[in-house]
Coordinates of C-alpha atoms and ligand atoms in Angstrom, one line a residue:
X198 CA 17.5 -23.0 0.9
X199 CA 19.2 -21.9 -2.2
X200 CA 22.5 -20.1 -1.1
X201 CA 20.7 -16.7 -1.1
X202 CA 20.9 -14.6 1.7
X203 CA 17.4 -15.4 4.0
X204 CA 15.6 -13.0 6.4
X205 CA 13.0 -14.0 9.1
X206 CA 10.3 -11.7 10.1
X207 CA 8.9 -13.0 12.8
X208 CA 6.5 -12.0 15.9
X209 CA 4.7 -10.4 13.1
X210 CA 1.3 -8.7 15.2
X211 CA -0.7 -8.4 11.5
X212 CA 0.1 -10.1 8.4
X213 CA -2.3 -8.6 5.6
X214 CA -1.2 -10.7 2.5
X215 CA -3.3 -9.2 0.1
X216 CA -3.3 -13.0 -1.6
X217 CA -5.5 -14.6 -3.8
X218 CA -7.4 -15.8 -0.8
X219 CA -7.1 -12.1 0.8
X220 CA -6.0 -14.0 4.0
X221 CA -4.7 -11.5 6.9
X222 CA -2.7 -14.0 9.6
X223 CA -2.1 -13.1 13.0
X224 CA 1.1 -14.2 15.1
X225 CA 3.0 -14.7 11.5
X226 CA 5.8 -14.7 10.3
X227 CA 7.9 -14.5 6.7
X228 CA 11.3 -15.5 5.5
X229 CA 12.5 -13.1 2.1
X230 CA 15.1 -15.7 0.1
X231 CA 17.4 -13.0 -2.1
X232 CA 14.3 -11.0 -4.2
X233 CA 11.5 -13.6 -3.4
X234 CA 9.7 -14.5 -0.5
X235 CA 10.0 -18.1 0.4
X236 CA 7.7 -18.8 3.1
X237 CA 5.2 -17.5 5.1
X238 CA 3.2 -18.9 8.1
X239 CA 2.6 -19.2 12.2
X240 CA 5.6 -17.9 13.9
X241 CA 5.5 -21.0 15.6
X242 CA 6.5 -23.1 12.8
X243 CA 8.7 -20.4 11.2
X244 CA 11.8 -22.1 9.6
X245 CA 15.7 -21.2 10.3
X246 CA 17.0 -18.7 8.5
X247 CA 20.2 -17.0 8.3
X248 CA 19.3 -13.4 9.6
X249 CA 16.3 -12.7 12.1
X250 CA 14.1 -9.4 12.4
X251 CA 11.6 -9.4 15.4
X252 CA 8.6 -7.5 14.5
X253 CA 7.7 -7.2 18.1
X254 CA 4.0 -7.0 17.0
X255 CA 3.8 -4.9 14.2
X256 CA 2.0 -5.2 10.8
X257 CA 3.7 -6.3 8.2
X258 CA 1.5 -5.6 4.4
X259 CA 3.3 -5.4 1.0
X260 CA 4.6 -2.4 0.0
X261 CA 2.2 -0.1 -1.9
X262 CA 2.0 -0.2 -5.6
X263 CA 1.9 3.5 -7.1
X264 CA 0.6 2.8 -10.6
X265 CA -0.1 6.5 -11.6
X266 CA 2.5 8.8 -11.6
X267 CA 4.3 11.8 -13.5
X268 CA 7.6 12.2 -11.8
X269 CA 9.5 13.2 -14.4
X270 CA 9.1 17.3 -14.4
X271 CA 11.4 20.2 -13.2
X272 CA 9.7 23.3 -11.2
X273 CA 6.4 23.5 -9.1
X274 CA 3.3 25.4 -9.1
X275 CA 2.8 26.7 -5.8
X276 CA 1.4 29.8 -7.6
X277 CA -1.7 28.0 -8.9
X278 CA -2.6 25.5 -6.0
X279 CA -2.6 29.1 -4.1
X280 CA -4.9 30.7 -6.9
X281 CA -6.9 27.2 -6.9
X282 CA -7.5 27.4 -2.7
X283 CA -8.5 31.0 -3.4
X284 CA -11.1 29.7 -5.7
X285 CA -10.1 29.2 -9.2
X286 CA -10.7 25.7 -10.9
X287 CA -8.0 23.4 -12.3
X288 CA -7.4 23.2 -15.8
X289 CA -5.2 21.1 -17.9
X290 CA -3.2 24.7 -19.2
X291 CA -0.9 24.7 -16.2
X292 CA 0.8 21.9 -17.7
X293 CA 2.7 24.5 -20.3
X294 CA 4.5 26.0 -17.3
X295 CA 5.6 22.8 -16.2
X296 CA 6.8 21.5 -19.8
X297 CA 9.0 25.1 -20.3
X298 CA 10.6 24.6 -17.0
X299 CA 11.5 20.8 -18.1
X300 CA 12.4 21.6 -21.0
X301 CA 15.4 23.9 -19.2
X302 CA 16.7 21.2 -17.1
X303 CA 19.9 19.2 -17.7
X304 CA 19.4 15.6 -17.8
X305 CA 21.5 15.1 -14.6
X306 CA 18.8 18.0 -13.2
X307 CA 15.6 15.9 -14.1
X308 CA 17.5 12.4 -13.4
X309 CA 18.5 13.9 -9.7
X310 CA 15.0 15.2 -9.3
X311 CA 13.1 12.3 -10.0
X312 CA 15.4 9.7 -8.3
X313 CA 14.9 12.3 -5.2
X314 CA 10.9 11.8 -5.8
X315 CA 11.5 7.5 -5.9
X316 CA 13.2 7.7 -2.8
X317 CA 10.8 10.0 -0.7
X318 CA 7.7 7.4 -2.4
X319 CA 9.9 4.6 -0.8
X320 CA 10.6 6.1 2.3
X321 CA 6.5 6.0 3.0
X322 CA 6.3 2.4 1.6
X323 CA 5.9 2.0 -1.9
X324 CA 8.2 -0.3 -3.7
X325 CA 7.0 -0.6 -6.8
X326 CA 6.3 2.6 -9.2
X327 CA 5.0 3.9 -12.8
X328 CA 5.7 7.5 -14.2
X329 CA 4.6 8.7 -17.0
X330 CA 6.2 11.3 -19.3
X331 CA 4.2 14.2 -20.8
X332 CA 6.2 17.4 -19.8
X333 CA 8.3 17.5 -22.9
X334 CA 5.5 17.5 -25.5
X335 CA 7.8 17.5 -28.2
X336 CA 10.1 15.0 -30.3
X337 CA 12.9 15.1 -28.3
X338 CA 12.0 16.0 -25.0
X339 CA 9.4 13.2 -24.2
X340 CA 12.2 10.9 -25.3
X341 CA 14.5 12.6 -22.7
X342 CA 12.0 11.8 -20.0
X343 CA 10.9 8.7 -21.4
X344 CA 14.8 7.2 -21.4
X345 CA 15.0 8.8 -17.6
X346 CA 12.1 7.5 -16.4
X347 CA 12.8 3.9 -17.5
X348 CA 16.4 4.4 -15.8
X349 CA 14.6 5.4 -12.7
X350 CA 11.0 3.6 -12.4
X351 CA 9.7 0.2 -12.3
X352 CA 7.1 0.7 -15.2
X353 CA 6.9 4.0 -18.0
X354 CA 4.3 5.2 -19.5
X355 CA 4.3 7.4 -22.7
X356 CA 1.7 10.4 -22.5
X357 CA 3.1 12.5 -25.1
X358 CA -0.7 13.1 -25.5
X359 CA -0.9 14.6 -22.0
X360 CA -1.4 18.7 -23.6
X361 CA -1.3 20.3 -27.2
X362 CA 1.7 22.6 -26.7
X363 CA 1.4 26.2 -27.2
X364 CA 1.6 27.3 -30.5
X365 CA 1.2 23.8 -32.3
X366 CA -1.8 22.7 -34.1
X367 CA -3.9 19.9 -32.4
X368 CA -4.4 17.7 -35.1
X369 CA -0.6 18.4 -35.9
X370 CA 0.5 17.5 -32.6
X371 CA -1.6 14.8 -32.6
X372 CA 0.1 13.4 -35.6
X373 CA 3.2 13.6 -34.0
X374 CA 2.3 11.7 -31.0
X375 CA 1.1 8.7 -33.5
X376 CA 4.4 8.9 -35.3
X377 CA 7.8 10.0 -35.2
X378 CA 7.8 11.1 -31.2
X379 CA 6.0 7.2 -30.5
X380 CA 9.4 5.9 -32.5
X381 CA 11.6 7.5 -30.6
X382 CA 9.6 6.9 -27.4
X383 CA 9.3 3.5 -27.9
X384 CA 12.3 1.5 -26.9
X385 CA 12.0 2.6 -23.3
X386 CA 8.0 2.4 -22.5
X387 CA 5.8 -0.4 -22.4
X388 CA 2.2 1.7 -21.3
X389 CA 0.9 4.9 -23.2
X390 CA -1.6 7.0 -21.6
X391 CA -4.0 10.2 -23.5
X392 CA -5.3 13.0 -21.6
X393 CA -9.0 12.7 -22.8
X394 CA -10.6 15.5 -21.3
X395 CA -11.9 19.2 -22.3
X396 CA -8.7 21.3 -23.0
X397 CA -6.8 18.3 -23.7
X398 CA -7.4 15.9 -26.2
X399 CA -10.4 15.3 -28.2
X400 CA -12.6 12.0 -27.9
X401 CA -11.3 11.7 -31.9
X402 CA -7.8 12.3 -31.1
X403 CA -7.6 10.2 -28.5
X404 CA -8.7 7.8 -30.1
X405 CA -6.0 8.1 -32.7
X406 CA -3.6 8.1 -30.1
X407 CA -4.8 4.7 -28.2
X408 CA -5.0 3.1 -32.1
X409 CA -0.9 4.0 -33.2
X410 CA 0.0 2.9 -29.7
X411 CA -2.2 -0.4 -29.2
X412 CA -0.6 -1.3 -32.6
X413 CA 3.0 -0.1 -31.6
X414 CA 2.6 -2.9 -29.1
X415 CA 2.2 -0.7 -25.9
X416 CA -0.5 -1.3 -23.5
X417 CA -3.3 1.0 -22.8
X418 CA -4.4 3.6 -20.2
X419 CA -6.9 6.7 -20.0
X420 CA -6.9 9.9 -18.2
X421 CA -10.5 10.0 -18.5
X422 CA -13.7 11.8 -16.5
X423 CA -11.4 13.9 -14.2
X424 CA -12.9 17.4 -15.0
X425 CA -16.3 16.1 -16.1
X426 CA -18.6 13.3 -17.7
X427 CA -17.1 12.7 -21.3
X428 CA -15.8 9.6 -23.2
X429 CA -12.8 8.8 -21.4
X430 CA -13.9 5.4 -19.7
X431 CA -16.0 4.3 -22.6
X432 CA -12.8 4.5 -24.9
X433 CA -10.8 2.6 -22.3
X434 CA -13.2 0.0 -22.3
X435 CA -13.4 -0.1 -26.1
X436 CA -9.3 -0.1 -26.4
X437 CA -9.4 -2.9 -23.3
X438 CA -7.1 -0.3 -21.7
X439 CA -5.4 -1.6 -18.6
X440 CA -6.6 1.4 -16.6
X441 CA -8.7 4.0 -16.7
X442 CA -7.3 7.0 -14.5
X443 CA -8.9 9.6 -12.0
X444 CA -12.8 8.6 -12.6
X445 CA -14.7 11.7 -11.0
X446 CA -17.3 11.8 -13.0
X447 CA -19.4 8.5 -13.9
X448 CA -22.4 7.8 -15.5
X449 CA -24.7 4.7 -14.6
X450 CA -23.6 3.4 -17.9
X451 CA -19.4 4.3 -17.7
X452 CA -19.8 2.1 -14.1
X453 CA -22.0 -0.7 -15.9
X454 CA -19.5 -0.7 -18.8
X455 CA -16.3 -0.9 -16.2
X456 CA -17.9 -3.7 -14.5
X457 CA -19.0 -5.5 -17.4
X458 CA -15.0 -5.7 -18.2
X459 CA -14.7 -7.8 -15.2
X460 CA -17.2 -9.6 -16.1
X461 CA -14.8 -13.1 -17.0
X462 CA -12.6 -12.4 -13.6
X463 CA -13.1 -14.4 -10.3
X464 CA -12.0 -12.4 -7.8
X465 CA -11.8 -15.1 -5.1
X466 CA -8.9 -16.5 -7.4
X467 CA -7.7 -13.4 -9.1
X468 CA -8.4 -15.4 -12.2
X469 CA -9.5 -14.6 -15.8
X470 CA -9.3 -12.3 -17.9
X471 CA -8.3 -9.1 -16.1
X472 CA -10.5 -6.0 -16.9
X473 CA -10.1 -2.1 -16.6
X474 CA -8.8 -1.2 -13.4
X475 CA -10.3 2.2 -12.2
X476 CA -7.7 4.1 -10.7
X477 CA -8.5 7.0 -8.1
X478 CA -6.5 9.7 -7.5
X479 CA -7.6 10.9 -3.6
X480 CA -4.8 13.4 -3.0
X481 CA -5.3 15.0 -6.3
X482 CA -9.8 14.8 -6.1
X483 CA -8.9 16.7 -2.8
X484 CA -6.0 19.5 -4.4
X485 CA -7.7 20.1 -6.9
X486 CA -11.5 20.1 -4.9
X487 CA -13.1 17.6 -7.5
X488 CA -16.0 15.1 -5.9
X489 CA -14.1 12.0 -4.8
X490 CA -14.0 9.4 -7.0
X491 CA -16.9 7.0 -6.4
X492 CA -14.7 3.9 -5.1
X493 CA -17.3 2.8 -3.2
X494 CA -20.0 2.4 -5.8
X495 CA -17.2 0.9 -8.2
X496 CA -16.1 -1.8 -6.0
X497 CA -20.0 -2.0 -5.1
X498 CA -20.8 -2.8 -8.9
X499 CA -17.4 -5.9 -9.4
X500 CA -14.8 -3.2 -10.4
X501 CA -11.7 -3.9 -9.6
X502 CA -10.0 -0.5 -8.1
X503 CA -6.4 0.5 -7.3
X504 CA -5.6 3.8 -5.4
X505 CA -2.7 5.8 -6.8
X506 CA -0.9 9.2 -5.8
X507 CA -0.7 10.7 -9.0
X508 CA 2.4 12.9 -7.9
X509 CA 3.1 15.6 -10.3
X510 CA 3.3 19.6 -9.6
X511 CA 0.0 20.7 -11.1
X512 CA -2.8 18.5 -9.1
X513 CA -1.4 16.2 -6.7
X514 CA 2.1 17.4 -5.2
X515 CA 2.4 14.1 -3.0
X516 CA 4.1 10.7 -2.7
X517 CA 1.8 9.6 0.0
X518 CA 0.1 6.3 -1.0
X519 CA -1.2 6.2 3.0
X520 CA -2.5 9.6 3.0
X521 CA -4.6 8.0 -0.1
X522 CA -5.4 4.5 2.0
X523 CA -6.2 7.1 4.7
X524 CA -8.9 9.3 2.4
X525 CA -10.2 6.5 1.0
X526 CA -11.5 4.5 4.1
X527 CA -12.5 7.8 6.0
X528 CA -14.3 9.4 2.9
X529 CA -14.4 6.9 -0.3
X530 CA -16.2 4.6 2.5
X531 CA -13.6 1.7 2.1
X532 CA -12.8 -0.6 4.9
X533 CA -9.1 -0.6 5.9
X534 CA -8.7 -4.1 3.5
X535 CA -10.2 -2.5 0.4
X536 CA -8.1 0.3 0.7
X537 CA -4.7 -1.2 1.5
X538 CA -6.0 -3.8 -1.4
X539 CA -6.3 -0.9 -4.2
X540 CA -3.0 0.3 -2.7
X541 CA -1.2 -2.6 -3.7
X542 CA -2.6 -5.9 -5.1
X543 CA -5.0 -3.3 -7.3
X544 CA -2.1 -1.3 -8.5
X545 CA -0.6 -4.1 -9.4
X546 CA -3.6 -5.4 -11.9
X547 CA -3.2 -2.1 -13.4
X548 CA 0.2 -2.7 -14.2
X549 CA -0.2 -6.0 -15.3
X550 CA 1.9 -7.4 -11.9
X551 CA -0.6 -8.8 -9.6
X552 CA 0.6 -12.6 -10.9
X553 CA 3.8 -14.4 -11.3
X554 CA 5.8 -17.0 -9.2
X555 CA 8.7 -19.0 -9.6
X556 CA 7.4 -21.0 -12.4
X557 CA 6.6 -18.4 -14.8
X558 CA 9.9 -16.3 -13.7
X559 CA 8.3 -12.9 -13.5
X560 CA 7.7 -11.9 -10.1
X561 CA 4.0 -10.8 -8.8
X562 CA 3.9 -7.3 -6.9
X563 CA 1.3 -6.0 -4.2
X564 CA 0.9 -9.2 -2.5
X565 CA 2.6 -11.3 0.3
X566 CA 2.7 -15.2 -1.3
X567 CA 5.6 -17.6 -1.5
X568 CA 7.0 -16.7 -4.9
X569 CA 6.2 -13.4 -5.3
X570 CA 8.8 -10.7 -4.8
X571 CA 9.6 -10.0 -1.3
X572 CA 8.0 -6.3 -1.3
X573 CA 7.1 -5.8 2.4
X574 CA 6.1 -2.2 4.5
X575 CA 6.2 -3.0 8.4
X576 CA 4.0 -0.7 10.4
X577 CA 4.9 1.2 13.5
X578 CA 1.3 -0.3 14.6
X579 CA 0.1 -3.1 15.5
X580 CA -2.7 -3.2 12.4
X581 CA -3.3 -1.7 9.0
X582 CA -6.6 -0.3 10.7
X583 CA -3.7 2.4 12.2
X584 CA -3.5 3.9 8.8
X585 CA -7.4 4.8 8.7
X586 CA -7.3 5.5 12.7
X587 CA -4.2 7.9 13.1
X588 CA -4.5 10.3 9.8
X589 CA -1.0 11.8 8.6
X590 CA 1.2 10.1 11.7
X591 CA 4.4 8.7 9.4
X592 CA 3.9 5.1 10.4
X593 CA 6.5 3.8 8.0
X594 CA 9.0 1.3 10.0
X595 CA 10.7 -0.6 8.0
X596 CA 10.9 -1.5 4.1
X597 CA 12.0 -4.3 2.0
X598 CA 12.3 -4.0 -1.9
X599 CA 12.9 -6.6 -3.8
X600 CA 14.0 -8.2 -1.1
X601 CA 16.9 -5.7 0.0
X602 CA 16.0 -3.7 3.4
X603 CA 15.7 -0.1 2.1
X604 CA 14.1 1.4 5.7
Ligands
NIG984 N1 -4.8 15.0 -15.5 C1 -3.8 15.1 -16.2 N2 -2.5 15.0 -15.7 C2 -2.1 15.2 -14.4 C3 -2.0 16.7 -14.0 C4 -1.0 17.4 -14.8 C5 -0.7 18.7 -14.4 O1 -1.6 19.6 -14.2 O2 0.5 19.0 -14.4 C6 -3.0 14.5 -13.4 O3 -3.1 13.3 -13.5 O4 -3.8 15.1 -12.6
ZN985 ZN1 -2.0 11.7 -14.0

């Protein structure tokens, strides 16, 4: 043992590791060594250590991944989703009202809101989070967010391209996402994201947006096929983005072009090179009464998936990555390991996170394995199979972070 402070979990009912092997143990137990986890096993043969936590039979997974999120806004929009139940379809225009009331908040305002939005996330599970900016939309305040965001979240990503702001021309606009507001971004982001959709940005804007980025050194996502069929996942394919976001509406060809990215990966190693991850977006398909994103067929066809809760005001008010595992087994037609998979290990390919160990110094996230950080959700059930069989009961029990017990 190293000195650190150790922790035994033990009497663990379900252990769903979410490893390379995708083992789930029963009877099992962990010990967490300072921020890593240093061994896991039988209860039986469970080492010493210098604190002890009985499970009592509960399930122990890793905490979930949220790779898609935009928690860096002021306001809410209770007025559209009302409009929206009452019939009237989404569109990306109800951003605007989000950006003004942004735009008004102290810094202190937006830091205190979005440190409130991290905690409630981690309160249901999640230890590990993206946000994205994208409700300044102008020089100075997608800085703002981007520099709160980083001070707040695990991983940021720039999407000054989220919406052409009223009154500015696209092309314009577009030119300042390339340049000076990517400069001033920069220092404090390491993804950057476009809004390729109708209403937002252009196939040929976005693609001037994914070029000044890719060669600022920032990794690559896509909002893409949200609204409609278009060229989001065929540019994130082209630009090797890391993810491609919200996927509602697929062609034969966008699914034969996502799995052809995985083509290299073994998945019985988790292996290769890594692909683009399709991220869906269950809370906000449902809010916003878009088809479900075809997980199913993606997974079907070698795509490598992550589920996400896309929290933000406009389409997807929620931090709930089990409401998400919940949707997707009883209506995406995932089993229970598939869903709490793209809930962790998957959001963790899209962020780049799903490797690591002691030898290489950064930490993997969204899986249980000796090495990896000690990111760990305990159930108030004896299986993950709870999550799937008793829709919207809180069964949150206890949460570890890092390492450090935060439930
Ligand atoms: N689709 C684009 N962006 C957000 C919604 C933004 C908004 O309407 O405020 C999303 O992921 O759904
Ligand atoms: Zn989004």
């Amino acid at each position: 043992m190293s000195g650190q402070t150790s922790t035994l979990i033990s009497n663990i009912g379900e252990l769903m590791t979410q490893d390379a092997e995708h083992r789930v143990l029963k009877d099992a137990a962990v010990v967490i060594e300072g921020e890593r986890i240093s061994w896991i096993g039988p209860a039986s043969e469970a080492p010493a250590a210098d604190e002890h936590v009985d499970a009592e039979g509960r399930a122990v997974l890793p905490g979930w991944v949220d790779s898609h999120s935009h928690l860096i806004f002021a306001g809410d929009r209770t007025a559209e989703f009302e409009a929206r139940m009452a019939g009237q379809s989404y569109s990306a225009g109800g951003i605007a009202v989000t950006t003004g009331a942004t735009r008004a908040a102290s810094d202190e305002e937006l830091t205190r809101l979005a440190a409130g939005r991290v905690a409630e996330a981690v309160s249901q599970g999640t230890t590990y989070l993206e946000s994205k900016t994208g409700y300044g939309l102008d020089l100075e305040n997608e800085a703002r967010s981007a520099r709160i965001a980083a001070a707040t979240v695990d991983e940021v990503t720039y999407l000054g391209a989220h919406l052409v702001p009223a009154g500015a021309d696209a092309e314009a606009y577009t030119d300042l996402v390339c340049g000076p507001m990517l400069d001033a971004v920069r220092p404090f982001v390491k993804w950057a994201d476009v809004f390729c959709e109708r209403g937002a940005f252009t196939e040929e804007q976005s693609r001037r947006v994914l070029t000044a980025c890719r060669d600022a050194g920032l990794g690559l996502r896509v909002h893409g096929n949200q609204l409609g069929e278009g060229p989001g996942v065929q540019l994130a394919v082209e630009f090797g983005a890391a993810s491609v976001d919200h996927v509602n509406y697929l062609s034969a060809a966008d699914i034969e072009a996502l799995a052809g990215t995985w083509s290299g990966w073994d998945a019985s190693t988790g292996t290769g090179p890594r692909g683009t991850v399709a991220t869906c977006l269950p809370a906000c398909d449902l809010s916003t009464r878009q088809p479900l994103a075809p997980g199913r067929a993606l997974i079907d066809a070698g795509v490598q998936i992550a589920l996400a809760a896309n929290c933000n005001p406009g389409t997807s008010y929620t931090s709930s990555i089990a409401f998400c595992v919940t949707t997707a087994v009883l209506q995406m037609h995932l089993s229970v390991h598939e869903a709490v998979r793209a809930a962790t290990y998957g959001g963790a390919l899209a962020l780049g996170r799903e490797s690591g160990n002691d030898v290489d110094g950064e930490r993997a996230v969204g899986s249980i394995a000796v090495g990896h950080r000690a990111d760990l959700h305990m159930l108030k059930a004896p299986s993950a199979t709870h999550l799937a069989y008793r829709p919207g009961i809180p069964l949150t029990f206890a949460v570890w972070r890092a390492g450090v017990r935060a439930v």
